[in-house]
Amino acid sequence: MARRSNAEQICKELNVRLDQPDSSLVEAILWKLGFPMQPRLDVRDDYWRHHENLESFASTADSNLGLNEERLRELSSNYFVSLERFLHDSIAFLTWALLNDHHTSEQSYVYFELSGKEFTKSKLNEVNAGTRSRAEDDLSDNPNLSQLVQAYTRLSKKLESLRGREQEWNRPASTTPEFVAKTRLQQFPFDHLVPFLDLTAESQVRLVETLGAVASDLNDSGIMTARNGLLHAKQETPSLAEVRAALDRSRRALDRLEQIGAVRTTFRVAASAVNSWGRWTIVMESNGKEIEFSSPSPYSWLGLPGFTTPQYLLHGALFARPNEMLRFREGVASDYQKYWAGYEQRPEAGNRVLANQSENLATPMETGSFVSAKAD
């Protein structure tokens, strides 16, 4: 599409909006033409790439900053943009995952980025409502680094304030699934309108402590001072040693988020096996981290994503042992999605083969998050 007139004609024929970023426009056109979509990099992948670039430069550059200042500022600009994007994406996903009632959502366990950010802004800005907190600390549509750090503190306080007040968030009987009264083989663990309150006690404590530690680590890391010095001409430029120290401390803070799954990392099936009783073991992997699931499960009717679907695993949010956790798939907001929202979907067809599973063995049949072997 070398000419705008060509792009306009194609968009008109395919009923695709032209007023969107080039990457999204290309994806929309390819999708309309029937081409399979390629997996996209997660936000965290882009951040760690810029982190490694800046860290490598700060470790190998000549100690004479005057010879390297221009390159340092160039790398820093990309780094801080990706850092703010990483933190915003993480706090929005985590706040929505822990505070939104997914059972009554129009699309259960599906995360839409824009609506997730709106939800988060509303929830976290009400934490200090009525106090003398500064307005500039409130989360905005395009938050700065200081606002994002404050957001982690607010979420930690919000979650802590919910503990001990569970009765205020009890689920009305009218929103409880019908199967709860009809079988004991399948369980419904979400007795509250706030998923956080139905997590194990260990998960609740860990989440509150981790979020508080992340905010504290980022505040003490010197990363905001380094940002001001590298991106503003009137500020004193930090030394390479100060940049390295700030990057090291910020890495420790963000590693905490990775360890509890508070970052949108796409997991996919890496391996699967079935025993003679038809019980499946599924291994999902992302960036070298593997998490194992067993199926069938007493939580198969919750509407969680099926295991063959790429998904985000919030492994710090366990609602049952040993490995029952909040899991979500990515939603893509589009005219197509809006048109079909709320429309009943046919259950997924059977005869689906998981990764590394021979077709001459028992064939898995998937419905929601339930995987079982077909009967002969």
mmCIF file of C-alpha atoms in Angstrom:
data_model
loop_
_atom_site.group_PDB
_atom_site.id
_atom_site.type_symbol
_atom_site.label_atom_id
_atom_site.label_comp_id
_atom_site.label_asym_id
_atom_site.label_seq_id
_atom_site.Cartn_x
_atom_site.Cartn_y
_atom_site.Cartn_z
ATOM 1 C CA MET A 1 0.000 0.000 0.000
ATOM 2 C CA ALA A 2 2.412 2.614 -1.235
ATOM 3 C CA ARG A 3 -0.350 5.202 -1.664
ATOM 4 C CA ARG A 4 -2.956 6.393 0.788
ATOM 5 C CA SER A 5 -5.608 6.054 -1.921
ATOM 6 C CA ASN A 6 -4.798 2.322 -2.128
ATOM 7 C CA ALA A 7 -5.118 1.948 1.637
ATOM 8 C CA GLU A 8 -8.435 3.808 1.652
ATOM 9 C CA GLN A 9 -9.824 1.585 -1.107
ATOM 10 C CA ILE A 10 -8.723 -1.635 0.625
ATOM 11 C CA CYS A 11 -10.150 -0.516 3.976
ATOM 12 C CA LYS A 12 -13.429 0.411 2.306
ATOM 13 C CA GLU A 13 -13.698 -2.980 0.585
ATOM 14 C CA LEU A 14 -12.834 -4.929 3.740
ATOM 15 C CA ASN A 15 -14.699 -2.647 6.176
ATOM 16 C CA VAL A 16 -11.547 -1.952 8.178
ATOM 17 C CA ARG A 17 -10.902 1.315 10.026
ATOM 18 C CA LEU A 18 -8.060 3.316 8.525
ATOM 19 C CA ASP A 19 -7.496 5.481 11.609
ATOM 20 C CA GLN A 20 -5.392 2.987 13.605
ATOM 21 C CA PRO A 21 -1.668 2.262 14.009
ATOM 22 C CA ASP A 22 0.034 0.709 10.982
ATOM 23 C CA SER A 23 0.748 -2.572 12.774
ATOM 24 C CA SER A 24 -2.904 -2.927 13.835
ATOM 25 C CA LEU A 25 -4.091 -1.962 10.361
ATOM 26 C CA VAL A 26 -1.916 -4.609 8.706
ATOM 27 C CA GLU A 27 -3.089 -7.248 11.185
ATOM 28 C CA ALA A 28 -6.740 -6.334 10.583
ATOM 29 C CA ILE A 29 -6.356 -6.547 6.801
ATOM 30 C CA LEU A 30 -4.518 -9.865 6.952
ATOM 31 C CA TRP A 31 -7.137 -11.273 9.326
ATOM 32 C CA LYS A 32 -9.970 -10.190 7.031
ATOM 33 C CA LEU A 33 -8.191 -11.907 4.121
ATOM 34 C CA GLY A 34 -7.936 -15.157 6.091
ATOM 35 C CA PHE A 35 -4.229 -15.193 6.917
ATOM 36 C CA PRO A 36 -3.275 -16.730 10.300
ATOM 37 C CA MET A 37 -2.073 -14.199 12.854
ATOM 38 C CA GLN A 38 1.499 -14.498 14.079
ATOM 39 C CA PRO A 39 2.124 -14.478 17.841
ATOM 40 C CA ARG A 40 2.985 -11.012 19.091
ATOM 41 C CA LEU A 41 5.642 -10.133 21.626
ATOM 42 C CA ASP A 42 4.349 -9.477 25.116
ATOM 43 C CA VAL A 43 4.882 -6.044 26.672
ATOM 44 C CA ARG A 44 7.366 -7.559 29.117
ATOM 45 C CA ASP A 45 9.484 -8.911 26.237
ATOM 46 C CA ASP A 46 9.893 -5.419 24.793
ATOM 47 C CA TYR A 47 10.810 -4.023 28.209
ATOM 48 C CA TRP A 48 13.478 -6.602 28.994
ATOM 49 C CA ARG A 49 15.037 -6.066 25.563
ATOM 50 C CA HIS A 50 15.497 -2.353 26.290
ATOM 51 C CA HIS A 51 16.648 -3.133 29.837
ATOM 52 C CA GLU A 52 19.367 -5.468 28.544
ATOM 53 C CA ASN A 53 20.477 -2.908 25.938
ATOM 54 C CA LEU A 54 20.857 -0.105 28.478
ATOM 55 C CA GLU A 55 22.410 -2.366 31.103
ATOM 56 C CA SER A 56 24.927 -3.707 28.592
ATOM 57 C CA PHE A 57 25.904 -0.205 27.507
ATOM 58 C CA ALA A 58 26.241 1.074 31.077
ATOM 59 C CA SER A 59 28.479 -1.908 31.908
ATOM 60 C CA THR A 60 30.801 -1.685 28.905
ATOM 61 C CA ALA A 61 30.933 2.030 28.029
ATOM 62 C CA ASP A 62 33.984 4.159 28.735
ATOM 63 C CA SER A 63 33.853 5.710 32.202
ATOM 64 C CA ASN A 64 34.277 9.127 30.569
ATOM 65 C CA LEU A 65 30.585 9.988 30.304
ATOM 66 C CA GLY A 66 31.232 12.898 27.956
ATOM 67 C CA LEU A 67 32.130 10.441 25.198
ATOM 68 C CA ASN A 68 28.980 8.363 25.724
ATOM 69 C CA GLU A 69 26.324 10.787 26.907
ATOM 70 C CA GLU A 70 24.461 11.065 23.600
ATOM 71 C CA ARG A 71 24.195 7.299 23.197
ATOM 72 C CA LEU A 72 23.229 6.914 26.861
ATOM 73 C CA ARG A 73 20.377 9.403 26.505
ATOM 74 C CA GLU A 74 19.196 7.669 23.313
ATOM 75 C CA LEU A 75 19.026 4.240 24.991
ATOM 76 C CA SER A 76 17.511 5.737 28.137
ATOM 77 C CA SER A 77 14.668 7.329 26.211
ATOM 78 C CA ASN A 78 13.608 3.946 24.791
ATOM 79 C CA TYR A 79 14.140 2.271 28.149
ATOM 80 C CA PHE A 80 11.963 4.610 30.202
ATOM 81 C CA VAL A 81 9.150 4.509 27.658
ATOM 82 C CA SER A 82 9.149 0.706 27.831
ATOM 83 C CA LEU A 83 9.429 0.780 31.654
ATOM 84 C CA GLU A 84 6.354 2.967 32.037
ATOM 85 C CA ARG A 85 4.481 0.807 29.543
ATOM 86 C CA PHE A 86 5.517 -2.358 31.436
ATOM 87 C CA LEU A 87 4.412 -0.992 34.803
ATOM 88 C CA HIS A 88 1.136 0.368 33.435
ATOM 89 C CA ASP A 89 0.319 -2.893 31.680
ATOM 90 C CA SER A 90 1.132 -4.913 34.797
ATOM 91 C CA ILE A 91 -0.826 -2.816 37.309
ATOM 92 C CA ALA A 92 -3.849 -2.684 34.992
ATOM 93 C CA PHE A 93 -3.871 -6.429 34.393
ATOM 94 C CA LEU A 94 -3.336 -7.312 38.051
ATOM 95 C CA THR A 95 -5.933 -4.872 39.416
ATOM 96 C CA TRP A 96 -8.546 -6.091 36.939
ATOM 97 C CA ALA A 97 -7.684 -9.760 37.579
ATOM 98 C CA LEU A 98 -7.968 -9.479 41.369
ATOM 99 C CA LEU A 99 -10.902 -7.066 41.761
ATOM 100 C CA ASN A 100 -13.233 -7.719 38.820
ATOM 101 C CA ASP A 101 -16.028 -10.310 39.112
ATOM 102 C CA HIS A 102 -15.133 -12.517 36.144
ATOM 103 C CA HIS A 103 -18.030 -14.910 36.628
ATOM 104 C CA THR A 104 -20.634 -12.267 35.738
ATOM 105 C CA SER A 105 -18.550 -10.554 33.049
ATOM 106 C CA GLU A 106 -19.911 -10.579 29.516
ATOM 107 C CA GLN A 107 -16.825 -12.529 28.458
ATOM 108 C CA SER A 108 -15.497 -14.480 31.405
ATOM 109 C CA TYR A 109 -11.724 -14.579 31.946
ATOM 110 C CA VAL A 110 -10.994 -12.497 28.845
ATOM 111 C CA TYR A 111 -8.753 -9.451 29.301
ATOM 112 C CA PHE A 112 -9.300 -6.374 27.128
ATOM 113 C CA GLU A 113 -6.441 -3.935 27.594
ATOM 114 C CA LEU A 114 -8.315 -0.637 27.283
ATOM 115 C CA SER A 115 -11.236 -1.621 29.508
ATOM 116 C CA GLY A 116 -8.768 -3.112 32.002
ATOM 117 C CA LYS A 117 -6.935 0.202 32.246
ATOM 118 C CA GLU A 118 -10.188 2.135 32.699
ATOM 119 C CA PHE A 119 -11.262 -0.280 35.442
ATOM 120 C CA THR A 120 -7.898 0.114 37.178
ATOM 121 C CA LYS A 121 -7.919 3.899 37.040
ATOM 122 C CA SER A 122 -11.376 3.958 38.611
ATOM 123 C CA LYS A 123 -10.541 1.456 41.370
ATOM 124 C CA LEU A 124 -7.150 2.831 42.399
ATOM 125 C CA ASN A 125 -8.046 6.507 42.296
ATOM 126 C CA GLU A 126 -10.835 5.858 44.782
ATOM 127 C CA VAL A 127 -8.385 4.380 47.313
ATOM 128 C CA ASN A 128 -7.386 7.811 48.611
ATOM 129 C CA ALA A 129 -10.682 9.541 47.829
ATOM 130 C CA GLY A 130 -11.565 11.959 50.611
ATOM 131 C CA THR A 131 -7.973 12.183 51.830
ATOM 132 C CA ARG A 132 -5.458 14.944 51.270
ATOM 133 C CA SER A 133 -3.611 12.951 48.616
ATOM 134 C CA ARG A 134 -2.250 15.014 45.756
ATOM 135 C CA ALA A 135 -4.196 14.922 42.515
ATOM 136 C CA GLU A 136 -0.967 14.471 40.569
ATOM 137 C CA ASP A 137 -0.528 11.072 42.251
ATOM 138 C CA ASP A 138 -3.780 9.761 40.738
ATOM 139 C CA LEU A 139 -3.512 7.331 37.868
ATOM 140 C CA SER A 140 -4.165 9.038 34.519
ATOM 141 C CA ASP A 141 -4.753 7.743 30.999
ATOM 142 C CA ASN A 142 -1.039 8.179 30.281
ATOM 143 C CA PRO A 143 0.546 7.902 33.727
ATOM 144 C CA ASN A 144 4.095 8.941 34.477
ATOM 145 C CA LEU A 145 6.571 6.854 36.428
ATOM 146 C CA SER A 146 5.722 8.442 39.767
ATOM 147 C CA GLN A 147 1.992 7.773 39.332
ATOM 148 C CA LEU A 148 2.670 4.163 38.410
ATOM 149 C CA VAL A 149 4.811 3.540 41.472
ATOM 150 C CA GLN A 150 2.073 5.091 43.604
ATOM 151 C CA ALA A 151 -0.460 2.786 41.926
ATOM 152 C CA TYR A 152 1.320 -0.327 43.255
ATOM 153 C CA THR A 153 1.169 1.110 46.765
ATOM 154 C CA ARG A 154 -2.529 1.839 46.353
ATOM 155 C CA LEU A 155 -3.334 -1.647 45.083
ATOM 156 C CA SER A 156 -1.468 -3.189 48.014
ATOM 157 C CA LYS A 157 -3.487 -1.040 50.430
ATOM 158 C CA LYS A 158 -6.724 -1.809 48.591
ATOM 159 C CA LEU A 159 -6.181 -5.565 48.824
ATOM 160 C CA GLU A 160 -5.159 -5.381 52.476
ATOM 161 C CA SER A 161 -8.284 -3.361 53.294
ATOM 162 C CA LEU A 162 -10.498 -6.103 51.814
ATOM 163 C CA ARG A 163 -9.181 -8.775 54.142
ATOM 164 C CA GLY A 164 -11.424 -9.141 57.170
ATOM 165 C CA ARG A 165 -14.367 -7.556 55.319
ATOM 166 C CA GLU A 166 -15.306 -10.607 53.269
ATOM 167 C CA GLN A 167 -18.984 -10.488 54.264
ATOM 168 C CA GLU A 168 -19.381 -7.140 52.492
ATOM 169 C CA TRP A 169 -18.569 -8.836 49.189
ATOM 170 C CA ASN A 170 -20.548 -12.070 49.496
ATOM 171 C CA ARG A 171 -21.912 -13.278 46.178
ATOM 172 C CA PRO A 172 -25.718 -13.028 45.807
ATOM 173 C CA ALA A 173 -27.373 -16.408 45.342
ATOM 174 C CA SER A 174 -28.801 -15.167 42.043
ATOM 175 C CA THR A 175 -25.314 -15.064 40.493
ATOM 176 C CA THR A 176 -24.221 -18.504 41.693
ATOM 177 C CA PRO A 177 -24.056 -21.134 38.900
ATOM 178 C CA GLU A 178 -26.902 -23.655 38.828
ATOM 179 C CA PHE A 179 -24.537 -26.631 38.870
ATOM 180 C CA VAL A 180 -23.487 -25.798 42.459
ATOM 181 C CA ALA A 181 -26.784 -27.161 43.793
ATOM 182 C CA LYS A 182 -26.829 -30.180 41.493
ATOM 183 C CA THR A 183 -23.411 -31.821 41.786
ATOM 184 C CA ARG A 184 -20.467 -32.148 44.115
ATOM 185 C CA LEU A 185 -18.141 -33.310 41.363
ATOM 186 C CA GLN A 186 -17.650 -29.750 40.149
ATOM 187 C CA GLN A 187 -16.883 -26.907 42.537
ATOM 188 C CA PHE A 188 -17.392 -23.158 42.399
ATOM 189 C CA PRO A 189 -14.812 -21.434 44.625
ATOM 190 C CA PHE A 190 -15.780 -17.792 44.002
ATOM 191 C CA ASP A 191 -18.135 -17.057 46.875
ATOM 192 C CA HIS A 192 -17.327 -13.344 46.712
ATOM 193 C CA LEU A 193 -17.682 -10.666 44.060
ATOM 194 C CA VAL A 194 -13.968 -9.904 44.434
ATOM 195 C CA PRO A 195 -11.763 -12.832 43.289
ATOM 196 C CA PHE A 196 -8.938 -11.800 45.632
ATOM 197 C CA LEU A 197 -11.059 -12.817 48.631
ATOM 198 C CA ASP A 198 -11.398 -16.383 47.318
ATOM 199 C CA LEU A 199 -7.675 -16.973 46.909
ATOM 200 C CA THR A 200 -5.776 -19.066 49.430
ATOM 201 C CA ALA A 201 -4.579 -17.206 52.516
ATOM 202 C CA GLU A 202 -0.967 -17.696 51.406
ATOM 203 C CA SER A 203 -1.680 -16.128 48.011
ATOM 204 C CA GLN A 204 -3.434 -13.146 49.581
ATOM 205 C CA VAL A 205 -0.542 -12.411 51.907
ATOM 206 C CA ARG A 206 2.057 -12.872 49.197
ATOM 207 C CA LEU A 207 0.278 -10.561 46.758
ATOM 208 C CA VAL A 208 -0.114 -7.768 49.323
ATOM 209 C CA GLU A 209 3.504 -8.040 50.452
ATOM 210 C CA THR A 210 4.905 -8.282 46.926
ATOM 211 C CA LEU A 211 3.054 -5.210 45.677
ATOM 212 C CA GLY A 212 4.206 -3.183 48.657
ATOM 213 C CA ALA A 213 7.787 -4.377 48.144
ATOM 214 C CA VAL A 214 7.693 -3.503 44.424
ATOM 215 C CA ALA A 215 6.599 0.068 45.183
ATOM 216 C CA SER A 216 9.217 0.400 47.913
ATOM 217 C CA ASP A 217 11.987 -1.043 45.720
ATOM 218 C CA LEU A 218 11.177 1.282 42.832
ATOM 219 C CA ASN A 219 11.021 4.301 45.139
ATOM 220 C CA ASP A 220 14.417 3.446 46.619
ATOM 221 C CA SER A 221 16.045 2.301 43.374
ATOM 222 C CA GLY A 222 17.061 5.734 42.158
ATOM 223 C CA ILE A 223 15.411 4.971 38.826
ATOM 224 C CA MET A 224 13.233 8.106 38.957
ATOM 225 C CA THR A 225 16.238 10.294 39.743
ATOM 226 C CA ALA A 226 18.128 8.658 36.887
ATOM 227 C CA ARG A 227 15.175 9.260 34.571
ATOM 228 C CA ASN A 228 15.040 12.964 35.393
ATOM 229 C CA GLY A 229 18.770 13.332 34.878
ATOM 230 C CA LEU A 230 18.821 11.515 31.545
ATOM 231 C CA LEU A 231 15.693 12.980 29.988
ATOM 232 C CA HIS A 232 15.848 16.606 31.177
ATOM 233 C CA ALA A 233 18.569 19.020 30.131
ATOM 234 C CA LYS A 234 18.485 21.067 33.348
ATOM 235 C CA GLN A 235 19.067 18.058 35.590
ATOM 236 C CA GLU A 236 22.479 16.658 36.473
ATOM 237 C CA THR A 237 23.292 13.622 34.339
ATOM 238 C CA PRO A 238 23.813 10.503 36.495
ATOM 239 C CA SER A 239 27.091 8.614 36.244
ATOM 240 C CA LEU A 240 27.284 5.205 34.588
ATOM 241 C CA ALA A 241 27.728 3.639 38.019
ATOM 242 C CA GLU A 242 24.515 5.286 39.221
ATOM 243 C CA VAL A 243 22.683 4.072 36.113
ATOM 244 C CA ARG A 244 23.923 0.506 36.683
ATOM 245 C CA ALA A 245 22.848 0.588 40.342
ATOM 246 C CA ALA A 246 19.380 1.923 39.446
ATOM 247 C CA LEU A 247 18.923 -0.736 36.758
ATOM 248 C CA ASP A 248 19.971 -3.491 39.148
ATOM 249 C CA ARG A 249 17.472 -2.390 41.802
ATOM 250 C CA SER A 250 14.658 -1.937 39.305
ATOM 251 C CA ARG A 251 15.375 -5.436 37.928
ATOM 252 C CA ARG A 252 14.874 -6.871 41.418
ATOM 253 C CA ALA A 253 11.571 -5.011 41.760
ATOM 254 C CA LEU A 254 10.207 -6.173 38.411
ATOM 255 C CA ASP A 255 11.416 -9.726 38.999
ATOM 256 C CA ARG A 256 9.055 -9.758 41.986
ATOM 257 C CA LEU A 257 6.150 -9.083 39.614
ATOM 258 C CA GLU A 258 7.295 -11.841 37.269
ATOM 259 C CA GLN A 259 7.470 -14.319 40.149
ATOM 260 C CA ILE A 260 3.781 -13.918 41.010
ATOM 261 C CA GLY A 261 2.584 -13.818 37.396
ATOM 262 C CA ALA A 262 1.539 -10.171 37.693
ATOM 263 C CA VAL A 263 2.881 -9.557 34.207
ATOM 264 C CA ARG A 264 1.073 -10.470 31.002
ATOM 265 C CA THR A 265 3.208 -13.376 29.810
ATOM 266 C CA THR A 266 1.684 -15.658 27.185
ATOM 267 C CA PHE A 267 1.889 -19.344 28.096
ATOM 268 C CA ARG A 268 1.355 -22.085 25.509
ATOM 269 C CA VAL A 269 1.195 -25.874 25.699
ATOM 270 C CA ALA A 270 4.714 -27.313 25.607
ATOM 271 C CA ALA A 271 3.905 -30.970 26.285
ATOM 272 C CA SER A 272 1.080 -33.261 27.302
ATOM 273 C CA ALA A 273 0.601 -36.875 28.316
ATOM 274 C CA VAL A 274 -2.343 -39.101 29.165
ATOM 275 C CA ASN A 275 -2.332 -42.174 31.366
ATOM 276 C CA SER A 276 -4.354 -45.358 30.977
ATOM 277 C CA TRP A 277 -7.155 -43.859 33.090
ATOM 278 C CA GLY A 278 -7.604 -40.919 30.724
ATOM 279 C CA ARG A 279 -6.040 -38.384 33.092
ATOM 280 C CA TRP A 280 -4.073 -35.670 31.371
ATOM 281 C CA THR A 281 -0.925 -33.862 32.441
ATOM 282 C CA ILE A 282 -0.417 -30.620 30.523
ATOM 283 C CA VAL A 283 2.744 -28.507 30.703
ATOM 284 C CA MET A 284 2.480 -24.844 29.716
ATOM 285 C CA GLU A 285 5.625 -22.813 29.059
ATOM 286 C CA SER A 286 6.728 -19.218 28.558
ATOM 287 C CA ASN A 287 10.246 -17.770 28.557
ATOM 288 C CA GLY A 288 11.680 -20.931 30.093
ATOM 289 C CA LYS A 289 9.140 -21.118 32.940
ATOM 290 C CA GLU A 290 6.986 -24.262 32.978
ATOM 291 C CA ILE A 291 3.748 -24.828 34.901
ATOM 292 C CA GLU A 292 2.042 -28.215 35.061
ATOM 293 C CA PHE A 293 -1.701 -28.856 35.185
ATOM 294 C CA SER A 294 -3.803 -31.986 35.569
ATOM 295 C CA SER A 295 -7.151 -32.653 33.976
ATOM 296 C CA PRO A 296 -9.989 -33.423 34.514
ATOM 297 C CA SER A 297 -10.343 -31.069 37.455
ATOM 298 C CA PRO A 298 -13.165 -30.281 39.905
ATOM 299 C CA TYR A 299 -12.942 -26.686 38.617
ATOM 300 C CA SER A 300 -13.543 -27.453 34.948
ATOM 301 C CA TRP A 301 -16.882 -25.635 34.717
ATOM 302 C CA LEU A 302 -15.676 -22.202 35.782
ATOM 303 C CA GLY A 303 -15.227 -20.970 32.225
ATOM 304 C CA LEU A 304 -11.449 -20.621 32.457
ATOM 305 C CA PRO A 305 -9.587 -20.756 29.120
ATOM 306 C CA GLY A 306 -9.013 -24.199 27.642
ATOM 307 C CA PHE A 307 -5.477 -25.463 27.906
ATOM 308 C CA THR A 308 -4.944 -25.427 24.145
ATOM 309 C CA THR A 309 -5.539 -21.654 24.176
ATOM 310 C CA PRO A 310 -2.573 -19.276 24.650
ATOM 311 C CA GLN A 311 -3.203 -17.566 27.978
ATOM 312 C CA TYR A 312 -1.900 -15.520 30.896
ATOM 313 C CA LEU A 313 -1.261 -17.482 34.100
ATOM 314 C CA LEU A 314 -1.491 -15.515 37.329
ATOM 315 C CA HIS A 315 0.430 -18.149 39.273
ATOM 316 C CA GLY A 316 0.597 -16.015 42.416
ATOM 317 C CA ALA A 317 -3.215 -16.148 42.634
ATOM 318 C CA LEU A 318 -4.104 -19.710 43.662
ATOM 319 C CA PHE A 319 -7.714 -20.394 44.615
ATOM 320 C CA ALA A 320 -7.146 -24.125 45.278
ATOM 321 C CA ARG A 321 -4.194 -26.441 45.657
ATOM 322 C CA PRO A 322 -2.071 -27.684 44.105
ATOM 323 C CA ASN A 323 -2.158 -25.516 40.994
ATOM 324 C CA GLU A 324 -5.603 -24.036 40.425
ATOM 325 C CA MET A 325 -4.927 -20.403 39.542
ATOM 326 C CA LEU A 326 -6.575 -17.464 37.827
ATOM 327 C CA ARG A 327 -6.036 -17.792 34.067
ATOM 328 C CA PHE A 328 -7.053 -15.439 31.284
ATOM 329 C CA ARG A 329 -6.919 -15.179 27.539
ATOM 330 C CA GLU A 330 -6.349 -11.980 25.613
ATOM 331 C CA GLY A 331 -9.336 -10.203 24.116
ATOM 332 C CA VAL A 332 -9.004 -8.016 21.040
ATOM 333 C CA ALA A 333 -11.428 -5.109 20.902
ATOM 334 C CA SER A 334 -12.849 -4.703 17.401
ATOM 335 C CA ASP A 335 -16.095 -4.026 15.563
ATOM 336 C CA TYR A 336 -16.368 -7.795 15.049
ATOM 337 C CA GLN A 337 -15.997 -8.457 18.770
ATOM 338 C CA LYS A 338 -18.595 -5.806 19.669
ATOM 339 C CA TYR A 339 -21.060 -7.171 17.117
ATOM 340 C CA TRP A 340 -20.919 -10.729 18.492
ATOM 341 C CA ALA A 341 -20.552 -9.826 22.182
ATOM 342 C CA GLY A 342 -23.033 -11.754 24.315
ATOM 343 C CA TYR A 343 -23.892 -14.210 21.547
ATOM 344 C CA GLU A 344 -24.023 -17.822 22.672
ATOM 345 C CA GLN A 345 -21.080 -19.825 21.340
ATOM 346 C CA ARG A 346 -21.169 -23.453 20.268
ATOM 347 C CA PRO A 347 -18.925 -25.650 22.480
ATOM 348 C CA GLU A 348 -15.532 -26.332 20.937
ATOM 349 C CA ALA A 349 -15.439 -29.437 18.785
ATOM 350 C CA GLY A 350 -13.668 -32.553 19.999
ATOM 351 C CA ASN A 351 -10.919 -34.523 18.277
ATOM 352 C CA ARG A 352 -8.312 -31.923 19.134
ATOM 353 C CA VAL A 353 -4.776 -33.127 19.617
ATOM 354 C CA LEU A 354 -2.561 -31.440 22.167
ATOM 355 C CA ALA A 355 1.078 -30.687 21.480
ATOM 356 C CA ASN A 356 3.404 -33.711 21.354
ATOM 357 C CA GLN A 357 0.447 -36.121 21.563
ATOM 358 C CA SER A 358 0.182 -38.845 18.927
ATOM 359 C CA GLU A 359 -3.197 -39.061 17.184
ATOM 360 C CA ASN A 360 -3.323 -42.837 17.611
ATOM 361 C CA LEU A 361 -3.549 -42.377 21.379
ATOM 362 C CA ALA A 362 -6.630 -41.192 23.219
ATOM 363 C CA THR A 363 -7.732 -37.946 21.585
ATOM 364 C CA PRO A 364 -8.391 -35.047 23.931
ATOM 365 C CA MET A 365 -11.783 -33.420 23.900
ATOM 366 C CA GLU A 366 -11.918 -29.888 25.224
ATOM 367 C CA THR A 367 -14.833 -27.905 26.586
ATOM 368 C CA GLY A 368 -13.819 -24.702 28.360
ATOM 369 C CA SER A 369 -10.924 -25.761 30.556
ATOM 370 C CA PHE A 370 -12.030 -29.422 30.675
ATOM 371 C CA VAL A 371 -9.866 -31.953 28.847
ATOM 372 C CA SER A 372 -10.747 -35.628 28.803
ATOM 373 C CA ALA A 373 -10.049 -38.666 26.688
ATOM 374 C CA LYS A 374 -12.718 -39.725 24.204
ATOM 375 C CA ALA A 375 -14.433 -42.967 25.006
ATOM 376 C CA ASP A 376 -13.866 -45.760 22.499
#
